[in-house]
Coordinates of C-alpha atoms in Angstrom, one line a residue:
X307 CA 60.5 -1.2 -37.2
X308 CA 60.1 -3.0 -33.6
X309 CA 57.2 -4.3 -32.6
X310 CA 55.5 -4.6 -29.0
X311 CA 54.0 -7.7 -28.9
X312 CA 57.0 -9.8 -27.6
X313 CA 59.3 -9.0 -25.5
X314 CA 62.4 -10.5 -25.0
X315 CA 75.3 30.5 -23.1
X316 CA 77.2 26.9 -23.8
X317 CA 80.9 26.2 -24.5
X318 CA 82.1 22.8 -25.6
X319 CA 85.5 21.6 -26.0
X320 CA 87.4 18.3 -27.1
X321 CA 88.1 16.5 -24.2
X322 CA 92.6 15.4 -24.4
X323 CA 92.9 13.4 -21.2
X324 CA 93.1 9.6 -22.1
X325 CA 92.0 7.9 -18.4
X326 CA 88.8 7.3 -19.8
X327 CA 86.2 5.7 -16.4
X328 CA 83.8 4.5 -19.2
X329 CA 83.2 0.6 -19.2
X330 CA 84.4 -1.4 -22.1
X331 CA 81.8 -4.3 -21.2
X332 CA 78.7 -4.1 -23.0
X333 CA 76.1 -2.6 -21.1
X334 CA 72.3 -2.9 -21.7
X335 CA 70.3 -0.3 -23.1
X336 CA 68.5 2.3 -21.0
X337 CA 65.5 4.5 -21.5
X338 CA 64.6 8.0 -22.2
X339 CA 61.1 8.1 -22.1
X340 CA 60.0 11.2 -23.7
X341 CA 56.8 12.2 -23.0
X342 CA 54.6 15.3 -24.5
X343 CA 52.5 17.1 -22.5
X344 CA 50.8 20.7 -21.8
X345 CA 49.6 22.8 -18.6
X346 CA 46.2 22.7 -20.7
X347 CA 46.0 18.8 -21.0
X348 CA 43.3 16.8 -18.8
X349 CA 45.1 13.5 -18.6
X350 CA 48.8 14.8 -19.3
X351 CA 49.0 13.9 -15.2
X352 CA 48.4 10.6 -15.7
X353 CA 50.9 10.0 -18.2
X354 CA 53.3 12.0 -15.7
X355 CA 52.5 9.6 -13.1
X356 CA 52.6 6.5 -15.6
X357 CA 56.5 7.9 -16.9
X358 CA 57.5 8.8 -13.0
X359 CA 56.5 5.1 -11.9
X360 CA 58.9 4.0 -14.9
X361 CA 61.6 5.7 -12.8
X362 CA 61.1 4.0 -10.2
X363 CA 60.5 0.3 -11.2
X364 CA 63.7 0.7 -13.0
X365 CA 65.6 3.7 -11.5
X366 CA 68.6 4.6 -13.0
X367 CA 67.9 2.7 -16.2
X368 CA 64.8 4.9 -17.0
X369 CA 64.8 8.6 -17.3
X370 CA 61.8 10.7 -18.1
X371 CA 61.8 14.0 -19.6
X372 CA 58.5 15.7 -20.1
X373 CA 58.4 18.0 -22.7
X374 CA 55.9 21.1 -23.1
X375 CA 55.1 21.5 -26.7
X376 CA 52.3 22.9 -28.6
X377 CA 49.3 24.7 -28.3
X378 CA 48.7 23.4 -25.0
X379 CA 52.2 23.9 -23.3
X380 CA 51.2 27.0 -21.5
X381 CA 54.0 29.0 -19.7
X382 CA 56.2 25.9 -20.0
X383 CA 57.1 26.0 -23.4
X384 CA 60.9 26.3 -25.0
X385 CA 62.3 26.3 -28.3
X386 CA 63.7 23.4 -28.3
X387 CA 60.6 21.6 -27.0
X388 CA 59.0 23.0 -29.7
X389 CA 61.5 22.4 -32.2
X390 CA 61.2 18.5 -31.3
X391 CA 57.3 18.6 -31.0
X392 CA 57.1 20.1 -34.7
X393 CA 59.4 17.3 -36.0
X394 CA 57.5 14.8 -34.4
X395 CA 54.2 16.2 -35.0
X396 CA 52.8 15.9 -31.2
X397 CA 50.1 18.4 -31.7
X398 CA 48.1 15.8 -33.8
X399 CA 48.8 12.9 -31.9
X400 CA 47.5 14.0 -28.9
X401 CA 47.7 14.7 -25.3
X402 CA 50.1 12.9 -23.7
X403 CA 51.8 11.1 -26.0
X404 CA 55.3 10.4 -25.7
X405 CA 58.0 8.1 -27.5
X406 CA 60.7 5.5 -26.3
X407 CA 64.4 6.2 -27.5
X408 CA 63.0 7.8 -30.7
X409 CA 62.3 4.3 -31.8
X410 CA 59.5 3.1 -34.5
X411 CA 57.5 0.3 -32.5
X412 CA 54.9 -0.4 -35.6
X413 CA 52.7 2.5 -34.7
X414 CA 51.7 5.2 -37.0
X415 CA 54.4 7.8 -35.8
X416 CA 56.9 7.1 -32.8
X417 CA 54.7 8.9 -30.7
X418 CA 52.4 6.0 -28.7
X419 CA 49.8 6.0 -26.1
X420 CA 50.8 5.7 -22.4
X421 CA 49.5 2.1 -22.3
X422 CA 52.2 1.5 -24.4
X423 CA 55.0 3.2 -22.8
X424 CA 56.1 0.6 -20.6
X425 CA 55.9 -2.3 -22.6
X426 CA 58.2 -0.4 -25.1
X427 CA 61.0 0.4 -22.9
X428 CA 60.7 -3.1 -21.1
X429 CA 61.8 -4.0 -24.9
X430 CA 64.3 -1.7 -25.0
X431 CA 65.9 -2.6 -21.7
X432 CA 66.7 -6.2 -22.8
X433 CA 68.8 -5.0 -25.6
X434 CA 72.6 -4.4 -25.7
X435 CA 73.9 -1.0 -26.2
X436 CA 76.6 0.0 -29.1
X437 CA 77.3 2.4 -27.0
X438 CA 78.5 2.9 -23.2
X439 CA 78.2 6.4 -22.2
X440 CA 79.6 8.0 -18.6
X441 CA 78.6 11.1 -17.2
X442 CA 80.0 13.4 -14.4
X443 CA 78.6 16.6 -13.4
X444 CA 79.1 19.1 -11.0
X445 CA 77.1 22.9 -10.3
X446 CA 78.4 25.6 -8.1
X447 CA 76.1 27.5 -6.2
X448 CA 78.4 30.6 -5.9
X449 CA 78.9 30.9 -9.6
X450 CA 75.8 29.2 -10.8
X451 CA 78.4 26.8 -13.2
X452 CA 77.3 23.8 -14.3
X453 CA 80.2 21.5 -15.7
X454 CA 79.1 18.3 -17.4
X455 CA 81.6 15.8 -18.8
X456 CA 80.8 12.8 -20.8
X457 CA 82.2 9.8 -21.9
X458 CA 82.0 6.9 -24.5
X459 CA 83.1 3.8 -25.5
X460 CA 82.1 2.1 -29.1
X461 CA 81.2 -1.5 -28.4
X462 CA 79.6 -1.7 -32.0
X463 CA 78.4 1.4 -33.1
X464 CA 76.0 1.7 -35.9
X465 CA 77.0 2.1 -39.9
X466 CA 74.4 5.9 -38.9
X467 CA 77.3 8.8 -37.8
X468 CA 76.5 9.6 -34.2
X469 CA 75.4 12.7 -31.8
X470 CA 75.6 13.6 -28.7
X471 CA 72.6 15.5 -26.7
X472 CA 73.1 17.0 -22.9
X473 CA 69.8 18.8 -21.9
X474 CA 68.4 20.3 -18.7
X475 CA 65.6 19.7 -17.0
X476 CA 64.2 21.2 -13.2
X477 CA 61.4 19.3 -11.0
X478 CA 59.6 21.0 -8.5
X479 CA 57.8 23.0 -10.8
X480 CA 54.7 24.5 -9.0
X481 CA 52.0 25.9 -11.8
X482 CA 48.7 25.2 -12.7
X483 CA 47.9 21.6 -14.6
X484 CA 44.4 20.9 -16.0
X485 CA 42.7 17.8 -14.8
X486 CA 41.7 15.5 -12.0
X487 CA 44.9 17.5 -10.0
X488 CA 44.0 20.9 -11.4
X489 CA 45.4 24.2 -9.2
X490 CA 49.1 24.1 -7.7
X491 CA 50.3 21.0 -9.1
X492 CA 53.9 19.9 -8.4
X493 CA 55.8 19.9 -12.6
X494 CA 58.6 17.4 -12.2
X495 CA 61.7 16.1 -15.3
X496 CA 60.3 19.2 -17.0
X497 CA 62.0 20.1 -20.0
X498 CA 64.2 23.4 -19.9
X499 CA 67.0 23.7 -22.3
X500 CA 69.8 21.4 -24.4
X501 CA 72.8 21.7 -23.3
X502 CA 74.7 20.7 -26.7
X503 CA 72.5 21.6 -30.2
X504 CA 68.8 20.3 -30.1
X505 CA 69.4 17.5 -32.2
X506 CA 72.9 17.1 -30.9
X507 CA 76.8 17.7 -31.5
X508 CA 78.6 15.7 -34.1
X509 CA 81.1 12.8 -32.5
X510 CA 82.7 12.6 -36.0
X511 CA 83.8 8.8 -37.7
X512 CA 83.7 6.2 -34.6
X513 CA 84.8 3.0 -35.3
X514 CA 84.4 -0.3 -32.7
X515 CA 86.8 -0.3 -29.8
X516 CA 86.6 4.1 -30.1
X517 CA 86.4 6.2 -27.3
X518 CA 85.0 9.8 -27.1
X519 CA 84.3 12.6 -24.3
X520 CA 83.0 15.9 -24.6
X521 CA 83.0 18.4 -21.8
X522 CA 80.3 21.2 -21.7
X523 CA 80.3 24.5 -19.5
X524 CA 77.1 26.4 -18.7
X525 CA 75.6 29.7 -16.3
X526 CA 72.6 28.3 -15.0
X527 CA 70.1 31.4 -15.5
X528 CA 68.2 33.2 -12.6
X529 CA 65.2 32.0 -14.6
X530 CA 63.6 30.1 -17.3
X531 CA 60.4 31.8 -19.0
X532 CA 58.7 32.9 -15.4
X533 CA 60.2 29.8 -13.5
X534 CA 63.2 30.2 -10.9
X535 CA 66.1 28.2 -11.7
X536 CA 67.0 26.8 -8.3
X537 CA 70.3 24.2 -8.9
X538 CA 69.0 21.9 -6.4
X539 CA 66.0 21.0 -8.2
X540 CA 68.3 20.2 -12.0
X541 CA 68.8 17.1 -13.3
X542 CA 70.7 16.0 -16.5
X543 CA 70.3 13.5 -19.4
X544 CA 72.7 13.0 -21.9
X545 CA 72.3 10.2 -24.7
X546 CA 73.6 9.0 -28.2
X547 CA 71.7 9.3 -31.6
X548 CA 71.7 9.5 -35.3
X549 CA 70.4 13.0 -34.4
X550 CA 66.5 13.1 -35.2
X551 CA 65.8 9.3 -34.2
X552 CA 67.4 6.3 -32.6
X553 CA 69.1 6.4 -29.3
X554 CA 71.4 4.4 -28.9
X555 CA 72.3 4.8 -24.8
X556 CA 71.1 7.3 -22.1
X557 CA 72.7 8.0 -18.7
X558 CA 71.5 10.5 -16.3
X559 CA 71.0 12.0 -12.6
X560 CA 72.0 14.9 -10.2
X561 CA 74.8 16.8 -10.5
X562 CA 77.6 17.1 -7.4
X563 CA 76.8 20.1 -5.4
X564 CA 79.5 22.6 -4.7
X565 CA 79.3 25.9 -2.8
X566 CA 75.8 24.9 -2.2
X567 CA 73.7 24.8 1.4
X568 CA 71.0 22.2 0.2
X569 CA 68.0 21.6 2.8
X570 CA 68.5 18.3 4.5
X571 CA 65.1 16.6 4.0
X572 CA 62.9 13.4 3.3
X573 CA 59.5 12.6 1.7
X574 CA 57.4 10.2 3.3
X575 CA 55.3 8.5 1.0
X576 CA 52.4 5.6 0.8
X577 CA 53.7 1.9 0.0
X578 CA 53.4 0.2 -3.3
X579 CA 50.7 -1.6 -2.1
X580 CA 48.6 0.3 0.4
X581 CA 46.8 -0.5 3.9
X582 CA 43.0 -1.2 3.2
X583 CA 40.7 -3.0 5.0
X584 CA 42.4 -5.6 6.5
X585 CA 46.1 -6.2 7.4
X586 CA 48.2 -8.8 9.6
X587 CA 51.7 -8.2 8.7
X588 CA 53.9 -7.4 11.6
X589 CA 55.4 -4.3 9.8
X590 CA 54.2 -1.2 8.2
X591 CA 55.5 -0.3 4.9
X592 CA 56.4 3.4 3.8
X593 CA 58.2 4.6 0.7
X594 CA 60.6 7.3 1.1
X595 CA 62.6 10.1 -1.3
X596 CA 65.7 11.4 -0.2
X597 CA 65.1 15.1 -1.1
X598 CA 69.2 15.8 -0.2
X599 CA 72.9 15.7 -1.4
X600 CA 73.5 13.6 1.2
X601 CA 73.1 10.0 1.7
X602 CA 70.8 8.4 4.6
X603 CA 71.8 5.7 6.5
X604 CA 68.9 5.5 9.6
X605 CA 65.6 6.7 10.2
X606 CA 63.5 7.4 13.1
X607 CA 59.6 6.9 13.3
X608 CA 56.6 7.1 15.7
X609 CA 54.0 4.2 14.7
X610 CA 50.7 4.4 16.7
X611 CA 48.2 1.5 16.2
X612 CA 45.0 1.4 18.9
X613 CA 45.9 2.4 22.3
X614 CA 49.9 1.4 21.3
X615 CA 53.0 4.1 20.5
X616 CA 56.5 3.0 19.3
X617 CA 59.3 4.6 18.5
X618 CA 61.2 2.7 15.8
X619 CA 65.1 3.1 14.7
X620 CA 65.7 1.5 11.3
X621 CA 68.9 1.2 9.1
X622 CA 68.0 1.6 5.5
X623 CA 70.9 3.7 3.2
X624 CA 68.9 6.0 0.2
X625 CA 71.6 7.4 -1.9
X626 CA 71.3 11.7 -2.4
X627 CA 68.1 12.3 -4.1
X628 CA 67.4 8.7 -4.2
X629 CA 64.3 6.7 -3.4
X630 CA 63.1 3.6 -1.5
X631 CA 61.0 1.4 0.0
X632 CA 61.2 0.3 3.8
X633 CA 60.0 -1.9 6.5
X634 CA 59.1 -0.4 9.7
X635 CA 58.6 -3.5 12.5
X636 CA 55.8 -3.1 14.6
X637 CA 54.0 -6.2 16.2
X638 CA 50.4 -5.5 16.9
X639 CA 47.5 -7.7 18.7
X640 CA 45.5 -8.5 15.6
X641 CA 42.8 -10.1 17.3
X642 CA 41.2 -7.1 18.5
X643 CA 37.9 -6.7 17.3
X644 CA 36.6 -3.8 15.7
X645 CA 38.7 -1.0 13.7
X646 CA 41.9 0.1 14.4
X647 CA 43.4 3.2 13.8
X648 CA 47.1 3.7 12.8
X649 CA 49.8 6.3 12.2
X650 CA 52.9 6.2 11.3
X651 CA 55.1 9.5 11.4
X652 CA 58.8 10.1 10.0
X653 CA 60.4 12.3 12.9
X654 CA 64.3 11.7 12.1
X655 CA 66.9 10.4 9.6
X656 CA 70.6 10.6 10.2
X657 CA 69.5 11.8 13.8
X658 CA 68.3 14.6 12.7
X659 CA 64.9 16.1 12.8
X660 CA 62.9 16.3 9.7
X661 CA 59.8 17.9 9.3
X662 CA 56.8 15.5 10.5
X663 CA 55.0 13.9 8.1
X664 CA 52.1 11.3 8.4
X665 CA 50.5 8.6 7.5
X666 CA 47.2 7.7 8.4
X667 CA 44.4 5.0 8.3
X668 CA 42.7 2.3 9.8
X669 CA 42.0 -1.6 9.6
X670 CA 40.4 -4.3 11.1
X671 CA 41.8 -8.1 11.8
X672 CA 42.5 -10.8 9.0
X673 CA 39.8 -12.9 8.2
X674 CA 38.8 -16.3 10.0
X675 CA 39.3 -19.0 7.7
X676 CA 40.2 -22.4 7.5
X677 CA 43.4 -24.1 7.7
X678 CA 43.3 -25.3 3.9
X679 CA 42.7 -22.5 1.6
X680 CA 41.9 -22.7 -2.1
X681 CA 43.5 -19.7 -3.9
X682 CA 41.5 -18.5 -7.4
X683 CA 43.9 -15.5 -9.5
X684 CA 43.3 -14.6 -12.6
X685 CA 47.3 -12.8 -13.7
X686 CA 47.9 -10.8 -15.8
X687 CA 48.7 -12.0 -19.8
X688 CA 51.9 -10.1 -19.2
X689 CA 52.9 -12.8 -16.5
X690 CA 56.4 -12.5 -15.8
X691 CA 55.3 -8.8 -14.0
X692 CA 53.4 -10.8 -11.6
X693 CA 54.5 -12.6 -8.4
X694 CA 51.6 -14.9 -6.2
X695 CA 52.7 -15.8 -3.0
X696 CA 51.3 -16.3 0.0
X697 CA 53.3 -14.5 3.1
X698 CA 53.6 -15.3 7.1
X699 CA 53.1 -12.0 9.4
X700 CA 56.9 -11.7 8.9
X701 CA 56.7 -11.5 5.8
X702 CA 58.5 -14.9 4.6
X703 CA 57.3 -16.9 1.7
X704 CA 55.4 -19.8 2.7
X705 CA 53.8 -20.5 -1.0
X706 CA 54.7 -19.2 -4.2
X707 CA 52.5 -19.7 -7.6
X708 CA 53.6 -21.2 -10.9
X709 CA 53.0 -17.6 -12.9
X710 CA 53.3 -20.1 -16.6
X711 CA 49.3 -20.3 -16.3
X712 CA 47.6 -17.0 -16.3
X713 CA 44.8 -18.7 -14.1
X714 CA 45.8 -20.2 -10.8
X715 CA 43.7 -22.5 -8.8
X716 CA 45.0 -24.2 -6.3
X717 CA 44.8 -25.6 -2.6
X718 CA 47.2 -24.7 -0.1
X719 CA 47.1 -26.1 3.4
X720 CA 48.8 -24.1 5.9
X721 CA 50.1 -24.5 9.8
X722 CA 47.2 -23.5 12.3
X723 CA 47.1 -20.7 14.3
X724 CA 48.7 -18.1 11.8
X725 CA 48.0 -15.1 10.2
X726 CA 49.3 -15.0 6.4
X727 CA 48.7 -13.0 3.2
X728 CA 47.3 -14.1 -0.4
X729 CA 49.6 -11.4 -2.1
X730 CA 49.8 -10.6 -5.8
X731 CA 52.7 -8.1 -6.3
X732 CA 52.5 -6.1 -9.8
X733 CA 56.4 -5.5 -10.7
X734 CA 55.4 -2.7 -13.2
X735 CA 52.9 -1.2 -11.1
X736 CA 50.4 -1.0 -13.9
X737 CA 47.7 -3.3 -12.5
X738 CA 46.6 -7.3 -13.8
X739 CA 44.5 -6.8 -16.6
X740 CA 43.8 -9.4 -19.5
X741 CA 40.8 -8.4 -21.5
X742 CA 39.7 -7.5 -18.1
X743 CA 41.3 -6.6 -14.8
X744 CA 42.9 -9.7 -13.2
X745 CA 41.4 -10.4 -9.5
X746 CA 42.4 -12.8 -6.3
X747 CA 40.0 -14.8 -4.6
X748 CA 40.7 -16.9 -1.5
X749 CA 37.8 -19.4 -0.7
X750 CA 37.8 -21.7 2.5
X751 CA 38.2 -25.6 2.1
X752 CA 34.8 -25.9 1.5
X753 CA 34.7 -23.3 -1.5
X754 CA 33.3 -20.6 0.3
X755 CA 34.4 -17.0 -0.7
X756 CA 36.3 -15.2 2.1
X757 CA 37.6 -12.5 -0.3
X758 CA 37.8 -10.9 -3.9
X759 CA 39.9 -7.9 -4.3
X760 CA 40.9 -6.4 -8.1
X761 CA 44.7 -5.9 -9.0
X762 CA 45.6 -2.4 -9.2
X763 CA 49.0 -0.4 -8.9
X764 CA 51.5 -2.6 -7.7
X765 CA 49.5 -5.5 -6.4
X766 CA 46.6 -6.2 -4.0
X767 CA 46.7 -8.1 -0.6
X768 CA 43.8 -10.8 1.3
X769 CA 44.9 -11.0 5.1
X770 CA 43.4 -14.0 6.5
X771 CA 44.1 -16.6 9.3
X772 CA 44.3 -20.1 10.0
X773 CA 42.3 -21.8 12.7
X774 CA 44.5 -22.8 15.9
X775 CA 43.2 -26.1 16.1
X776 CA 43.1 -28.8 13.3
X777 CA 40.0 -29.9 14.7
X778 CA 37.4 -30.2 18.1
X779 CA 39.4 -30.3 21.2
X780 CA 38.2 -31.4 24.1
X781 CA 39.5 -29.5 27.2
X782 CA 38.4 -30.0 30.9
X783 CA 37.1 -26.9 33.2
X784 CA 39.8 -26.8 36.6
X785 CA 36.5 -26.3 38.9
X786 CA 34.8 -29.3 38.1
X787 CA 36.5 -31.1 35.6
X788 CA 33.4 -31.2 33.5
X789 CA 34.7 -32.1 29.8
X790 CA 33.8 -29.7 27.3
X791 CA 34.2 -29.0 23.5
X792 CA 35.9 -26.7 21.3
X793 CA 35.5 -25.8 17.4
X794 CA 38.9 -24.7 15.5
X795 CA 38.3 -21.3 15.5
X796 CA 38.2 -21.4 20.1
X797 CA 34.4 -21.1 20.4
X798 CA 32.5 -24.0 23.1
X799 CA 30.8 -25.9 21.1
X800 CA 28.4 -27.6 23.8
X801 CA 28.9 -29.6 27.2
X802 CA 30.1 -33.2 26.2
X803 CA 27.7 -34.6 28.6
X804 CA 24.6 -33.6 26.1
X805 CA 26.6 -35.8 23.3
X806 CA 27.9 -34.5 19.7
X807 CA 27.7 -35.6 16.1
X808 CA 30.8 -34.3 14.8
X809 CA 31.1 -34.5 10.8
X810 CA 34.6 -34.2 9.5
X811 CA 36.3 -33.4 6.5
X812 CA 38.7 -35.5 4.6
X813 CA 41.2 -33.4 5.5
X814 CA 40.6 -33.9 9.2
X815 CA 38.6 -30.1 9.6
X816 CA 35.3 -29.7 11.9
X817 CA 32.3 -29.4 8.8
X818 CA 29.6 -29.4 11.1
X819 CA 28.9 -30.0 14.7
X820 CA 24.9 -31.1 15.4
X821 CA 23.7 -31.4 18.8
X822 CA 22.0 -35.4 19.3

């Protein structure tokens, strides 16, 4: 038993060729994270989203597989889905529910909540594998032949006899889902068949320093239930258990494409963290899915921001079907008062057009502030997924927190005349909550709150800038060379002539300026 509280039609044949690829250094473990779901489930989408965010703050290491089972699988149901729901008993547990590697964390069953989901495979992922597994795949779009091959190496397998599963599963499922994103909803690592025997094909006696490989040949059908089988939408997960329980290693991906004409196209999708109210970075952020066979090297957008149009080129390589986040430079006046509008539109990668897509909103400028800053943030009491900085308009590092304490509060004094960002960046994605949601305040040298925001998704941003004087100037008009005064933030204070009390800080900053 583990527990979650610390962390640390199918043919197969015995493979005869001996140049094994498989690595004999021990690997770490990676994840299937197995979730149960139904088309008649009201919060099965979130656990979609929480188990398709897994993928991508570990992608390649996690691979979900969504399995319709039960009473409330609807049209999606398969036998073997079924056959693994009944032996796990999902129907009582609940919708979603899901599992990590078959493992027993300490809760009733295997089957957990999706609050726990990540913090299980996080576990999991520190671990060392008995087992390395390889796999090469390959479909033919003139035959419909998929040809999977897999291969293993015993670093120090378990005293349990082993199995080895290969299923199937399609994404870009559109059906009906019930809840919040009820109607045409987009079904992706769906569940369609096993490959190999539900609960696996028998790898016989292994001993340490064994290797194995198994090579499996199937049709892809025209159809599924009353789903289209289209082979650019497959994906394939193979893994290593005592059958019923216990993985041991899972690999995973997209087949090669042979005699196949795949549409050449990209996703354009919001960043981790959002544009909302306020911003000050010179660059926009977009994520992007490479929905092609073919790698991307370059990309081509249109970013509009006020009155302003840009066409931007920038190199950024996104591996066939892979997925990515990117910078887009843009330098924009962010003292303009008032809201700006901005859009940035994907018209190009490799030099070739896509299909437009947009992103929209608005902003206004950072906030005034001083030129010390006092930073309150309450982290999350999983700390190590949490990085406190605070950022320049390029983006660089000026200030990083010490994430040991779970609440930070601290001065920083920064250079004048800058814009930077109070940034709390979320590494899992889930949000800073301890007992309640975690929060960042910035407050002016004087204590005064300039802004609160909650942290949510992957992190939550304060925009703000410095004053660009330390302190009053005093500058002279070229007419008359009358001398006159200046706060930090620009503004005339008043003719020097009608005389000033200035009250300063300790620090050197303006606190008050009272006429005499």
């Amino acid at each position: 038993m583990r527990t979650l509280t610390t962390l640390v039609g199918c043919v197969a044949s015995l493979f005869v060729a001996q140049a094994y690829e498989v690595g004999t250094a021990p690997q770490k473990k990676n994840v299937m994270m197995e979730a149960f779901t139904g088309t008649g489930c009201y919060y099965c989408t979130d656990g979609h989203a929480i188990s398709e965010r897994m993928t991508h703050v570990w992608p390649g290491r996690v691979f979900a597989v969504n399995v319709h089972a039960g009473s409330l699988a609807g049209a999606y149901t398969t036998k073997e889905g079924d056959t693994i729901g009944s032996y796990v008993d999902c129907e009582s547990q609940g919708y979603p529910c899901g599992d990590v590697n078959r493992l027993d964390f300490g809760q009733p069953t295997m089957l957990m909540s999706r609050s726990l989901w990540q913090l299980a495979a996080a576990s999991v992922l520190e671990e060392d594998a008995p087992v390395n597994l390889l796999m090469q795949s390959s479909v033919d779009g003139d035959t419909r032949t998929l040809t999977i091959h897999v291969e293993g190496y015993c670093v120090d397998p378990p005293a349990e006899p082993l199995r080895l599963s290969v299923l199937l599963m399609q994404d870009n499922v559109w059906g009906y889902q019930n809840g919040p994103e009820s109607g045409d909803y987009r079904h992706m690592h769906m569940l369609r068949r096993y490959i190999t025997d539900v609960w696996g094909d028998d790898l016989g006696p292994l001993g340490q320093g064994d290797y194995f490989s198994r090579d499996y040949t199937y049709t892809l059908p025209a159809q599924i239930g009353d789903v289209a089988v289209k082979p650019e939408d497959i994906s394939l997960v193979a893994f290593v258990s005592n059958g019923h329980t216990n993985i041991q290693q899972v690999v995973g991906g997209k087949p090669d494409y042979r005699n196949c004409e795949l549409p050449f196209g990209m996703a354009l999708l919001e960043p981790r963290i959002p544009v909302y109210n306020h911003y000050g970075f010179r660059f926009f952020e977009v994520q992007l899915e490479n929905l092609s066979d073919e790698t991307v090297d370059n990309l081509t957008f249109e970013v509009t921001a006020g009155n302003r149009t840009e066409t931007v080129g920038v190199d950024s390589r996104i591996g066939p079907f892979g997925f990515a986040q990117v910078s887009i430079p843009f330098s924009y006046d962010y003292s303009v008062r008032g809201t700006t509008k901005y859009n940035i539109a994907l018209v190009a990668a490799n030099g070739k057009d896509v299909a437009r897509q947009t992103l929209s909103g608005q902003f206004v400028k950072p906030f005034a502030t001083t030129q010390q800053v006092r930073v309150v943030v309450q982290a999350d009491d999983r700390r190590w997924q949490n990085t406190i900085s605070i950022r320049d308009a390029a983006g660089n590092e000026v200030w990083l927190a010490d994430t040991e304490q779970q609440l930070i509060d601290q001065t920083v004094t920064l250079e004048p005349g800058q814009d930077y960002c109070l940034e709390v960046a979320d590494e899992w994605g889930d949000g800073a909550y301890a007992g309640t949601t975690g929060y960042l305040e910035l407050r002016d040298a004087d204590g005064l709150l300039i802004d609160k925001q909650y942290i949510n998704g992957f992190g939550s941003r304060i925009f703000f800038s410095t004053p660009a004087v330390s302190g009053i100037s005093e500058r002279r008009m070229p007419e008359t060379d009358e001398p006159l005064l200046f706060a930090p933030d620009g503004r005339r204070c008043a003719a020097a002539a009608k005389g000033l009390m200035v009250e300063r800080r300790a620090d050197g900053m303006v606190k008050k300026v009272i006429k005499k």
